[in-house]
Coordinates of C-alpha atoms in Angstrom, one line a residue:
M1 CA 0.0 0.0 0.0
R2 CA 2.8 2.4 1.0
R3 CA 4.6 1.7 -2.3
N4 CA 1.4 2.5 -4.2
L5 CA 1.1 5.8 -2.4
L6 CA 4.6 6.7 -3.2
A7 CA 4.2 5.7 -6.8
A8 CA 1.0 7.7 -7.1
A9 CA 2.8 10.7 -5.7
A10 CA 5.6 10.4 -8.3
A11 CA 3.1 9.9 -11.1
G12 CA 1.1 13.0 -9.9
A13 CA 4.2 15.1 -10.3
L14 CA 3.9 14.6 -14.0
L15 CA 0.3 15.8 -14.3
A16 CA -0.5 19.2 -15.8
F17 CA -2.8 21.6 -14.1
S18 CA -4.6 24.4 -15.9
G19 CA -5.1 26.5 -12.7
P20 CA -8.2 28.2 -11.4
A21 CA -10.1 30.5 -13.8
T22 CA -8.8 33.5 -11.9
A23 CA -6.1 34.0 -9.3
G24 CA -5.1 37.3 -7.8
M25 CA -5.9 40.1 -5.4
D26 CA -9.7 39.7 -5.4
E27 CA -9.2 36.1 -4.1
A28 CA -6.6 37.3 -1.6
R29 CA -9.0 39.9 -0.2
Q30 CA -11.7 37.2 0.2
W31 CA -9.4 35.0 2.1
V32 CA -8.1 37.8 4.3
D33 CA -11.6 38.8 5.3
S34 CA -13.1 35.3 5.7
E35 CA -10.3 33.1 7.0
F36 CA -6.9 34.8 7.8
Q37 CA -8.0 36.4 11.1
P38 CA -6.6 37.1 13.6
S39 CA -3.2 38.0 12.3
T40 CA -0.2 39.9 13.7
L41 CA -0.4 42.0 10.5
S42 CA -2.9 44.6 9.6
K43 CA -5.2 43.7 6.7
E44 CA -3.2 46.1 4.5
A45 CA 0.0 44.3 5.4
Q46 CA -1.5 40.9 4.8
L47 CA -2.7 42.0 1.3
S48 CA 0.8 43.4 0.6
E49 CA 2.3 40.1 1.5
L50 CA -0.2 38.1 -0.6
E51 CA 0.5 40.5 -3.5
W52 CA 4.1 39.5 -3.3
F53 CA 3.1 35.8 -3.5
I54 CA 0.9 36.4 -6.5
K55 CA 3.7 38.1 -8.4
A56 CA 6.4 35.6 -7.4
A57 CA 4.1 32.7 -8.4
E58 CA 3.4 34.0 -11.9
P59 CA 6.0 31.8 -13.6
F60 CA 4.5 28.7 -12.0
K61 CA 0.9 29.5 -12.4
G62 CA -1.0 26.3 -13.6
M63 CA 1.6 24.0 -12.0
E64 CA 0.6 21.1 -9.8
I65 CA 2.9 20.1 -7.0
N66 CA 3.0 17.4 -4.3
V67 CA 4.0 17.9 -0.7
L68 CA 3.9 15.5 2.3
S69 CA 3.5 15.7 6.1
E70 CA 2.4 13.6 9.0
T71 CA -1.2 13.6 10.1
I72 CA -1.8 16.1 13.0
P73 CA -4.5 18.8 13.2
T74 CA -2.1 21.6 12.0
H75 CA -1.3 19.7 8.8
E76 CA -4.9 18.8 8.3
Y77 CA -5.8 22.5 8.3
E78 CA -3.0 23.2 5.8
S79 CA -4.1 20.3 3.5
K80 CA -7.8 21.2 3.6
V81 CA -7.8 25.0 3.9
L82 CA -4.5 26.6 3.2
A83 CA -3.7 24.5 0.1
K84 CA -7.0 25.6 -1.4
A85 CA -6.3 29.2 -0.4
F86 CA -2.9 29.1 -2.0
E87 CA -4.3 27.7 -5.2
E88 CA -7.0 30.3 -5.5
I89 CA -4.6 33.2 -4.7
T90 CA -1.6 32.1 -6.8
G91 CA -2.9 29.6 -9.4
I92 CA -0.5 26.8 -8.2
K93 CA -2.3 23.6 -7.2
V94 CA -0.9 21.8 -4.1
N95 CA -1.6 18.2 -3.3
H96 CA -0.8 18.2 0.4
Q97 CA -0.8 14.5 1.4
L98 CA -1.0 13.3 5.0
L99 CA 0.5 10.0 6.2
G100 CA 1.7 8.6 9.5
E101 CA 5.0 9.9 10.8
G102 CA 6.8 6.6 10.1
E103 CA 5.6 6.7 6.5
V104 CA 6.8 10.3 6.1
V105 CA 10.3 9.3 7.4
Q106 CA 10.3 6.3 4.9
A107 CA 9.3 8.5 2.0
V108 CA 12.1 11.0 2.9
Q109 CA 14.6 8.1 3.2
T110 CA 13.4 6.7 -0.2
Q111 CA 13.9 10.0 -2.0
M112 CA 17.3 10.4 -0.5
Q113 CA 18.4 6.8 -1.4
T114 CA 17.0 6.8 -4.9
N115 CA 17.4 10.4 -5.9
R116 CA 13.9 10.2 -7.4
N117 CA 11.5 13.1 -6.8
L118 CA 8.7 11.5 -4.9
Y119 CA 7.5 14.8 -3.4
D120 CA 8.4 18.4 -4.1
A121 CA 8.8 19.3 -0.4
Y122 CA 8.3 17.6 2.9
I123 CA 7.4 18.6 6.4
N124 CA 9.6 16.3 8.4
D125 CA 10.9 16.5 12.0
S126 CA 13.9 18.6 12.7
D127 CA 15.2 15.5 14.4
L128 CA 16.7 14.8 11.0
I129 CA 18.9 18.0 11.2
G130 CA 22.0 15.8 11.7
T131 CA 21.1 13.7 8.7
H132 CA 20.2 16.6 6.3
S133 CA 23.3 18.7 7.2
R134 CA 25.6 15.7 6.6
L135 CA 24.2 13.8 3.6
Q136 CA 24.3 16.9 1.4
L137 CA 21.0 15.8 -0.3
A138 CA 18.8 18.4 1.3
V139 CA 18.9 22.1 0.2
N140 CA 20.9 24.4 2.4
L141 CA 18.2 27.0 2.9
T142 CA 20.5 29.8 3.9
D143 CA 22.4 29.6 0.6
W144 CA 19.1 28.9 -1.3
M145 CA 17.4 32.0 0.0
A146 CA 20.5 34.1 -1.0
G147 CA 21.0 32.3 -4.3
D148 CA 18.8 30.2 -6.6
G149 CA 15.7 30.7 -4.4
K150 CA 16.2 34.4 -3.9
D151 CA 13.5 35.4 -6.4
V152 CA 10.9 33.2 -4.5
T153 CA 11.9 34.0 -0.9
L154 CA 9.4 36.2 0.9
P155 CA 11.0 39.5 2.0
T156 CA 8.8 39.4 5.2
L157 CA 9.6 35.8 6.1
D158 CA 11.5 37.0 9.2
V159 CA 13.4 33.9 10.0
D160 CA 14.5 35.3 13.4
D161 CA 10.9 35.3 14.5
F162 CA 10.8 31.4 14.4
I163 CA 11.2 30.1 17.9
G164 CA 12.6 26.8 16.6
K165 CA 15.3 28.3 14.4
S166 CA 18.1 26.8 16.5
F167 CA 16.6 23.4 16.0
T168 CA 16.9 23.4 12.3
T169 CA 20.5 24.9 12.1
G170 CA 23.3 22.5 11.1
P171 CA 26.8 22.3 12.6
D172 CA 27.9 24.7 9.9
G173 CA 25.6 27.4 11.2
K174 CA 23.3 27.1 8.1
L175 CA 19.5 26.7 8.1
Y176 CA 18.4 23.4 6.5
Q177 CA 14.8 23.3 7.5
L178 CA 12.1 25.9 8.1
P179 CA 9.8 25.2 11.1
D180 CA 6.1 24.7 10.3
Q181 CA 4.7 23.6 13.6
Q182 CA 6.2 22.6 17.0
F183 CA 5.1 21.2 20.3
A184 CA 6.7 20.3 23.5
N185 CA 6.7 17.2 25.7
L186 CA 5.5 18.4 29.1
Y187 CA 4.0 17.2 32.4
W188 CA 0.1 17.0 32.5
F189 CA -1.9 16.8 35.7
R190 CA -5.5 17.0 37.0
K191 CA -5.3 20.3 38.9
D192 CA -8.8 19.9 40.2
W193 CA -7.8 16.8 42.0
F194 CA -4.5 18.2 43.2
D195 CA -6.4 21.2 44.7
R196 CA -8.7 19.1 46.8
P197 CA -8.0 19.8 50.5
D198 CA -8.8 16.2 51.5
L199 CA -6.3 14.8 49.0
Q200 CA -3.7 17.4 49.9
A201 CA -3.9 16.5 53.6
K202 CA -3.7 12.8 52.9
F203 CA -0.7 13.2 50.7
K204 CA 1.1 15.4 53.2
E205 CA 0.4 12.9 56.0
M206 CA 1.7 10.0 53.9
Y207 CA 4.7 11.5 52.2
G208 CA 5.7 14.5 54.3
Y209 CA 5.6 17.2 51.7
D210 CA 2.9 19.0 49.6
L211 CA 1.0 17.6 46.8
G212 CA 1.9 19.8 43.8
V213 CA 3.7 19.9 40.5
P214 CA 6.6 17.4 40.8
V215 CA 10.0 18.9 40.4
N216 CA 11.8 15.5 40.4
W217 CA 11.0 11.9 39.5
S218 CA 10.8 10.9 43.1
A219 CA 7.8 13.2 43.6
Y220 CA 6.2 11.9 40.4
E221 CA 6.6 8.3 41.6
D222 CA 5.1 9.2 45.0
I223 CA 2.1 10.9 43.3
A224 CA 1.6 8.0 41.0
E225 CA 1.6 5.6 43.9
F226 CA -0.7 7.9 45.9
F227 CA -3.5 7.9 43.3
S228 CA -3.2 4.4 42.0
V229 CA -2.6 2.6 45.3
H230 CA -4.1 4.8 48.1
V231 CA -6.7 7.0 46.5
K232 CA -8.0 4.5 44.0
E233 CA -11.4 6.1 43.5
I234 CA -12.6 9.7 42.9
D235 CA -16.3 10.5 42.4
G236 CA -17.1 6.8 41.9
V237 CA -14.4 6.3 39.2
R238 CA -11.3 4.1 39.5
V239 CA -8.4 6.4 39.1
Y240 CA -4.7 5.9 38.3
G241 CA -1.6 7.9 39.0
H242 CA 0.2 7.5 35.7
M243 CA -0.4 7.0 31.9
D244 CA 2.1 5.9 29.2
Y245 CA 2.3 3.4 26.4
G246 CA 4.4 0.4 25.6
K247 CA 3.3 -1.4 22.4
R248 CA 6.2 -2.8 20.3
A249 CA 6.0 -0.3 17.4
P250 CA 8.1 2.5 15.9
D251 CA 6.5 5.1 18.1
L252 CA 7.9 3.3 21.2
G253 CA 11.3 4.2 19.9
W254 CA 10.3 7.9 19.6
R255 CA 9.0 7.6 23.2
M256 CA 12.6 7.1 24.3
T257 CA 14.6 9.2 21.8
D258 CA 12.2 12.1 22.5
A259 CA 14.6 13.0 25.3
W260 CA 13.5 10.4 27.9
L261 CA 17.1 9.6 28.8
S262 CA 18.0 13.3 29.2
M263 CA 14.9 13.8 31.4
A264 CA 16.4 11.2 33.7
G265 CA 19.7 13.1 33.6
A266 CA 21.7 11.0 31.1
G267 CA 23.9 13.0 28.8
S268 CA 25.8 16.2 29.2
T269 CA 24.9 19.8 29.8
G270 CA 24.4 22.1 26.8
L271 CA 21.5 23.6 24.8
P272 CA 19.8 22.8 22.6
N273 CA 21.5 19.4 23.0
G274 CA 24.1 18.0 25.4
R275 CA 27.8 18.0 24.4
P276 CA 29.7 15.8 24.3
I277 CA 26.9 13.3 25.1
D278 CA 23.4 14.0 23.8
E279 CA 20.0 12.5 24.8
W280 CA 20.5 9.5 22.6
G281 CA 23.7 8.7 24.4
I282 CA 25.8 9.5 21.4
R283 CA 29.1 11.2 22.0
M284 CA 30.4 14.1 19.8
E285 CA 33.0 16.4 21.0
E286 CA 32.4 20.2 21.2
G287 CA 33.6 21.8 17.9
S288 CA 33.5 18.4 16.1
C289 CA 30.9 17.1 13.6
N290 CA 32.0 13.5 14.0
P291 CA 30.0 11.2 16.4
A292 CA 32.4 9.0 18.4
G293 CA 30.2 6.3 19.8
A294 CA 27.1 5.4 21.8
S295 CA 28.4 2.7 24.2
V296 CA 30.0 3.6 27.5
S297 CA 33.1 1.8 26.3
R298 CA 33.5 4.4 23.6
G299 CA 32.7 7.4 25.7
G300 CA 28.9 7.4 25.1
G301 CA 26.1 7.0 27.5
A302 CA 23.3 4.9 25.8
N303 CA 23.9 2.0 28.2
G304 CA 25.2 4.0 31.2
P305 CA 23.6 4.0 34.6
A306 CA 21.3 7.0 34.0
A307 CA 20.0 5.6 30.7
V308 CA 19.3 2.2 32.2
Y309 CA 17.6 3.9 35.2
A310 CA 15.4 5.8 32.7
I311 CA 14.2 2.7 31.0
R312 CA 13.7 0.8 34.2
K313 CA 11.5 3.5 35.6
W314 CA 9.4 3.7 32.4
D315 CA 8.8 -0.1 32.6
E316 CA 8.2 -0.1 36.3
W317 CA 5.7 2.8 36.3
L318 CA 3.8 1.4 33.3
R319 CA 3.3 -1.9 35.1
K320 CA 2.5 -0.6 38.6
Y321 CA 0.6 2.7 38.2
A322 CA -1.0 3.0 34.7
P323 CA -4.5 1.7 33.8
P324 CA -4.8 -1.9 32.7
G325 CA -3.8 -2.4 29.1
A326 CA -1.6 0.7 28.8
A327 CA 1.4 -1.5 28.2
D328 CA -0.2 -2.6 25.0
Y329 CA -1.2 1.0 23.8
D330 CA 0.7 2.8 21.1
F331 CA 1.2 6.5 20.9
Y332 CA -2.1 7.1 19.1
Q333 CA -4.1 5.1 21.6
S334 CA -2.8 6.8 24.6
L335 CA -4.5 10.1 23.9
P336 CA -8.2 9.0 23.9
A337 CA -7.4 7.0 27.0
L338 CA -6.3 10.1 28.8
S339 CA -9.5 12.0 27.9
Q340 CA -11.6 9.4 29.8
G341 CA -10.8 11.3 32.9
N342 CA -9.4 8.6 35.1
V343 CA -5.7 9.6 35.2
A344 CA -4.1 12.0 37.7
Q345 CA -0.9 12.8 35.8
Q346 CA 1.3 12.0 32.9
I347 CA 5.0 12.7 32.8
F348 CA 5.3 12.4 29.0
W349 CA 2.5 14.4 27.3
Y350 CA 2.8 16.3 24.0
T351 CA 1.2 19.7 23.8
A352 CA 0.1 18.8 20.2
F353 CA -2.7 17.0 22.1
T354 CA -4.0 20.3 23.5
A355 CA -6.5 20.8 20.7
S356 CA -8.1 17.5 21.5
M357 CA -7.9 17.9 25.3
V358 CA -9.9 21.1 25.2
A359 CA -12.7 19.5 23.2
P360 CA -16.1 19.8 25.0
K361 CA -17.6 17.2 27.3
S362 CA -20.2 16.6 24.6
E363 CA -17.4 15.0 22.5
G364 CA -16.5 12.6 25.2
N365 CA -13.7 14.6 26.9
N366 CA -14.0 14.2 30.7
T367 CA -11.1 16.5 31.5
V368 CA -13.0 19.8 31.0
D369 CA -15.9 21.3 33.0
D370 CA -19.3 22.3 31.7
T371 CA -18.0 25.6 30.3
G372 CA -15.1 23.9 28.4
T373 CA -12.4 25.1 30.9
P374 CA -9.7 22.5 31.4
L375 CA -9.7 20.7 34.7
W376 CA -6.0 19.9 34.0
R377 CA -2.8 22.0 33.5
M378 CA 0.5 21.4 31.8
A379 CA 3.8 22.2 33.5
P380 CA 7.5 21.6 33.1
S381 CA 8.6 18.0 33.1
P382 CA 10.1 16.7 36.3
H383 CA 13.7 15.6 36.1
G384 CA 15.4 12.4 37.2
P385 CA 18.2 12.1 39.9
Y386 CA 21.0 12.3 37.3
W387 CA 19.8 15.6 35.9
E388 CA 21.9 18.8 36.6
E389 CA 21.4 22.5 35.8
G390 CA 22.3 23.3 32.2
Q391 CA 20.9 20.1 30.7
K392 CA 17.8 20.0 28.5
L393 CA 14.7 19.0 30.3
G394 CA 12.6 17.5 27.6
Y395 CA 11.7 17.2 24.0
Q396 CA 10.3 19.6 21.5
D397 CA 9.0 18.4 18.1
A398 CA 9.6 20.8 15.3
G399 CA 8.0 19.6 12.0
S400 CA 9.9 21.6 9.4
W401 CA 9.9 22.2 5.6
T402 CA 12.7 20.4 3.8
L403 CA 13.6 20.7 0.2
F404 CA 15.8 18.2 -1.7
K405 CA 18.3 18.7 -4.5
S406 CA 16.6 15.8 -6.3
T407 CA 13.5 18.0 -6.9
P408 CA 13.7 20.0 -10.2
V409 CA 14.4 23.6 -9.5
D410 CA 11.1 24.9 -10.9
R411 CA 9.1 22.5 -8.8
R412 CA 11.3 23.3 -5.8
K413 CA 10.6 27.0 -6.2
A414 CA 6.8 26.5 -6.4
A415 CA 6.9 24.2 -3.3
W416 CA 9.1 26.8 -1.5
L417 CA 6.4 29.4 -2.2
Y418 CA 3.7 27.2 -0.6
A419 CA 6.0 26.4 2.4
Q420 CA 6.5 30.0 3.1
F421 CA 2.8 30.8 2.6
V422 CA 1.6 28.4 5.3
V423 CA 4.1 29.9 7.8
S424 CA 3.8 33.5 6.7
K425 CA 2.6 36.1 9.2
T426 CA -0.5 36.5 7.1
V427 CA -1.7 33.1 8.1
S428 CA 0.5 31.8 10.9
L429 CA -1.5 33.2 13.8
K430 CA -4.8 31.8 12.6
K431 CA -3.1 28.4 12.0
S432 CA -1.6 28.5 15.5
H433 CA -5.1 29.0 17.0
V434 CA -6.3 26.0 15.0
G435 CA -3.5 23.5 15.7
L436 CA -2.0 25.1 18.8
T437 CA 1.5 24.3 17.5
I438 CA 3.0 27.8 17.7
I439 CA 6.2 28.6 15.7
R440 CA 6.5 32.4 15.9
D441 CA 7.3 34.6 18.8
S442 CA 5.1 37.3 17.4
D443 CA 2.2 34.8 17.4
I444 CA 2.5 33.5 21.0
N445 CA 2.8 37.1 22.3
H446 CA -0.3 38.3 20.4
Q447 CA -3.3 39.6 22.4
S448 CA -5.5 36.9 21.0
F449 CA -3.4 34.3 22.9
T450 CA -3.5 36.3 26.1
D451 CA -7.3 36.3 25.8
R452 CA -7.4 32.5 25.1
A453 CA -4.8 31.5 27.7
P454 CA -7.3 30.5 30.5
K455 CA -8.8 27.9 28.2
L456 CA -5.5 26.3 27.1
G457 CA -4.2 24.9 30.4
G458 CA -0.8 26.6 30.6
L459 CA 0.2 26.3 26.9
V460 CA 0.5 30.1 26.5
E461 CA 2.3 30.6 29.8
F462 CA 4.9 27.9 28.9
Y463 CA 5.6 29.2 25.4
R464 CA 6.1 32.7 26.8
S465 CA 8.4 31.5 29.6
P466 CA 12.2 31.5 29.5
D467 CA 12.0 27.8 30.4
R468 CA 10.9 26.8 26.9
V469 CA 14.6 26.7 25.7
L470 CA 15.1 23.6 27.9
W471 CA 13.0 21.5 25.5
S472 CA 14.6 20.7 22.2
P473 CA 14.5 18.1 19.4
T474 CA 17.1 15.5 18.5
G475 CA 20.2 17.4 17.6
V476 CA 23.3 17.2 15.4
N477 CA 25.0 14.3 17.3
V478 CA 22.7 11.9 15.5
P479 CA 24.3 11.4 12.1
D480 CA 21.5 9.5 10.3
Y481 CA 18.1 9.6 12.1
P482 CA 16.3 7.1 9.8
K483 CA 19.0 4.5 10.2
L484 CA 19.4 4.8 13.9
A485 CA 15.9 5.5 15.0
Q486 CA 14.6 2.1 13.9
I487 CA 17.0 0.3 16.3
W488 CA 15.3 1.8 19.4
W489 CA 11.8 0.4 19.4
Q490 CA 12.8 -3.1 18.9
Q491 CA 15.3 -3.1 21.8
I492 CA 12.9 -1.2 24.1
G493 CA 10.1 -3.6 23.1
D494 CA 12.2 -6.4 24.5
V495 CA 12.1 -4.8 27.9
N496 CA 8.3 -4.4 27.8
S497 CA 7.9 -8.1 26.8
G498 CA 10.2 -9.2 29.6
A499 CA 12.7 -10.8 27.2
F500 CA 15.6 -8.6 28.4
T501 CA 16.4 -6.5 31.5
P502 CA 16.8 -2.7 31.0
Q503 CA 20.6 -3.2 31.2
E504 CA 20.6 -6.0 28.7
A505 CA 18.4 -4.1 26.3
M506 CA 20.5 -0.9 26.5
D507 CA 23.7 -2.8 26.1
R508 CA 22.3 -4.3 22.9
L509 CA 21.0 -0.9 21.7
A510 CA 24.3 0.9 22.3
Q511 CA 26.2 -1.9 20.5
E512 CA 23.8 -1.9 17.5
M513 CA 24.1 1.9 17.2
D514 CA 27.9 1.6 17.2
V515 CA 27.8 -1.1 14.5
T516 CA 25.5 1.0 12.4
M517 CA 27.7 4.1 12.9
A518 CA 30.8 2.1 12.0
R519 CA 29.2 1.3 8.6
M520 CA 28.5 5.1 8.2
E521 CA 32.2 5.8 9.1
R522 CA 33.4 3.4 6.4
A523 CA 31.0 5.0 3.8
D524 CA 32.1 8.5 4.7
K525 CA 35.8 7.7 4.6
G526 CA 35.4 5.8 1.3
A527 CA 33.0 8.0 -0.6
N528 CA 32.5 11.1 1.5
V529 CA 28.8 10.1 2.0
Y530 CA 28.4 12.3 5.1
G531 CA 30.6 15.2 3.8
G532 CA 33.4 14.3 6.2
C533 CA 31.1 14.6 9.2
G534 CA 30.2 11.0 9.5
P535 CA 31.1 9.0 12.7
R536 CA 34.7 8.5 13.8
L537 CA 34.3 6.0 16.5
N538 CA 36.5 5.9 19.6
E539 CA 38.4 2.7 20.2
E540 CA 36.7 0.6 22.9
K541 CA 38.1 0.8 26.5
D542 CA 37.1 -0.7 29.7
P543 CA 33.9 1.2 30.8
S544 CA 35.6 2.1 34.1
E545 CA 37.9 4.4 32.2
W546 CA 34.9 6.5 31.1
L547 CA 32.3 6.2 33.8
G548 CA 32.2 9.4 35.8
K549 CA 35.4 10.6 34.1
G550 CA 34.0 12.6 31.2
G551 CA 31.9 9.8 29.8
A552 CA 28.5 8.5 31.1
K553 CA 27.7 9.5 34.7
A554 CA 28.6 7.1 37.4
K555 CA 25.8 5.2 39.2
L556 CA 24.3 7.1 42.1
D557 CA 24.1 5.4 45.5
N558 CA 20.6 6.8 45.9
E559 CA 18.4 7.0 42.8
K560 CA 15.4 8.2 44.8
P561 CA 16.2 11.4 46.6
Q562 CA 13.5 13.2 48.6
G563 CA 10.5 14.1 46.5
E564 CA 10.1 17.8 45.7
T565 CA 7.0 19.7 44.4
I566 CA 6.0 23.3 43.6
A567 CA 2.6 24.9 43.6
Y568 CA 1.4 25.5 40.1
E569 CA 0.5 29.1 41.0
E570 CA 4.1 29.7 42.1
L571 CA 5.4 28.2 38.9
I572 CA 3.3 30.6 36.8
K573 CA 4.5 33.6 38.9
R574 CA 8.1 32.6 38.3
W575 CA 7.6 32.4 34.6
Q576 CA 5.8 35.8 34.5
A577 CA 8.5 37.4 36.7
N578 CA 11.1 36.4 34.0

């Protein structure tokens, strides 16, 4: 089926398109008045920006192009609404196809491997920045905007306004991807339950400190135990203190590479990613572009004490404190389960779910009140015992536009126009309100989000806070995301099935990553496949020569320090003060 979809996309690229009967300023005015509100721009400025698009698109009027993204509400809006608007305004027809994230990654990988133009542009995760900046197959956007793509680069694009710009910048300082949507992986909790005096008193009596937003994993674990084991029932409903997923599928790998190890404290300090050791456990020295290994024996941290602790806690909490069946859920099944309203907190919750979690009660969402106001809040993720100041604290997904050199230049230019259109200031604020995946500073600071903030459970406060920089995507230490990402879910799945202990699974994972990177090293040395920035693995040493000595952190004597919490109101005050 997937092959058929890719073949259909390739065939579609050959189709001619006559374009709408008219395309121009009349259509632009209609869209500005009927759809593109609110905006950070005045209507006059919006029309000026759209007039630029009309003129820049003139050479491509009547062309039909194909672009691909994963299926989330933001991209559904682009596919159904913004593609239609772009066609009516510019005369360029866009087939904006939506597939699952794994299928998008496969299509990207297929285009890179075959050099065939399957799609004219992709929205793929900025997690691939290390891949795109090395393989030399993606278009360097910095040079493109100043060179061949200058005539189709929006003068008011304002790249510095994108809050995820650092995520899509390669080791060479060049921009390789343009953010289209982004969302963070935060902590989610039922504030209405946490605020109940009876539960506060009971928790304080049992654990000796206040029930509140957990600052560390010790507090998260105590709260999970409290609700699952001791509270058990609220308003006649069986409740649980934790939610997660564990099905053996590709999204189980993302569950871990999306910064779970760094949340525990594995890796090194440094933003947006740790150096020398990142959240995948891959070592790459500061000032270098050559990964040196993932195993502790090569100076990495993928099978170090902090990483093993992280996997052990994931497995333990899933079994002890989550609702029955959660271990068999995948990423997509975990969301509707949460909306049932029987879970007190979730340590690993994507803000991309906000749009669904503010749906009314009439749509089956039991986590809002009768007025649609959330009974829950989002807050910063708690950190594990190995975490230290200066480390990232979580993951941020940044789905970003990527162009490939294998796309003919005229098609690439037309696709670049569409990519800029759907992130332009003319439409980005409205799109942000639809999908709640904000990409621009100017959007999140707009009055419309101030007005809407009480209904969004902390999303606005988080994205306006200085803390947001502690959440970042996979970085440049990962030399080839598609090749390495597929290793994770299989090894982690063996922990969930009971086939291997966390230590055994992470030993196997680290070794397999090193074997894969060794092949990349040979390809780079032999044929410059990675532009000289492929892996250069360290020779293996006894792990004791690295542990706690510039490599993985040494095992702590106490992996469960005293639990620590903060009142949500104090957290908001701290953000606002900054």
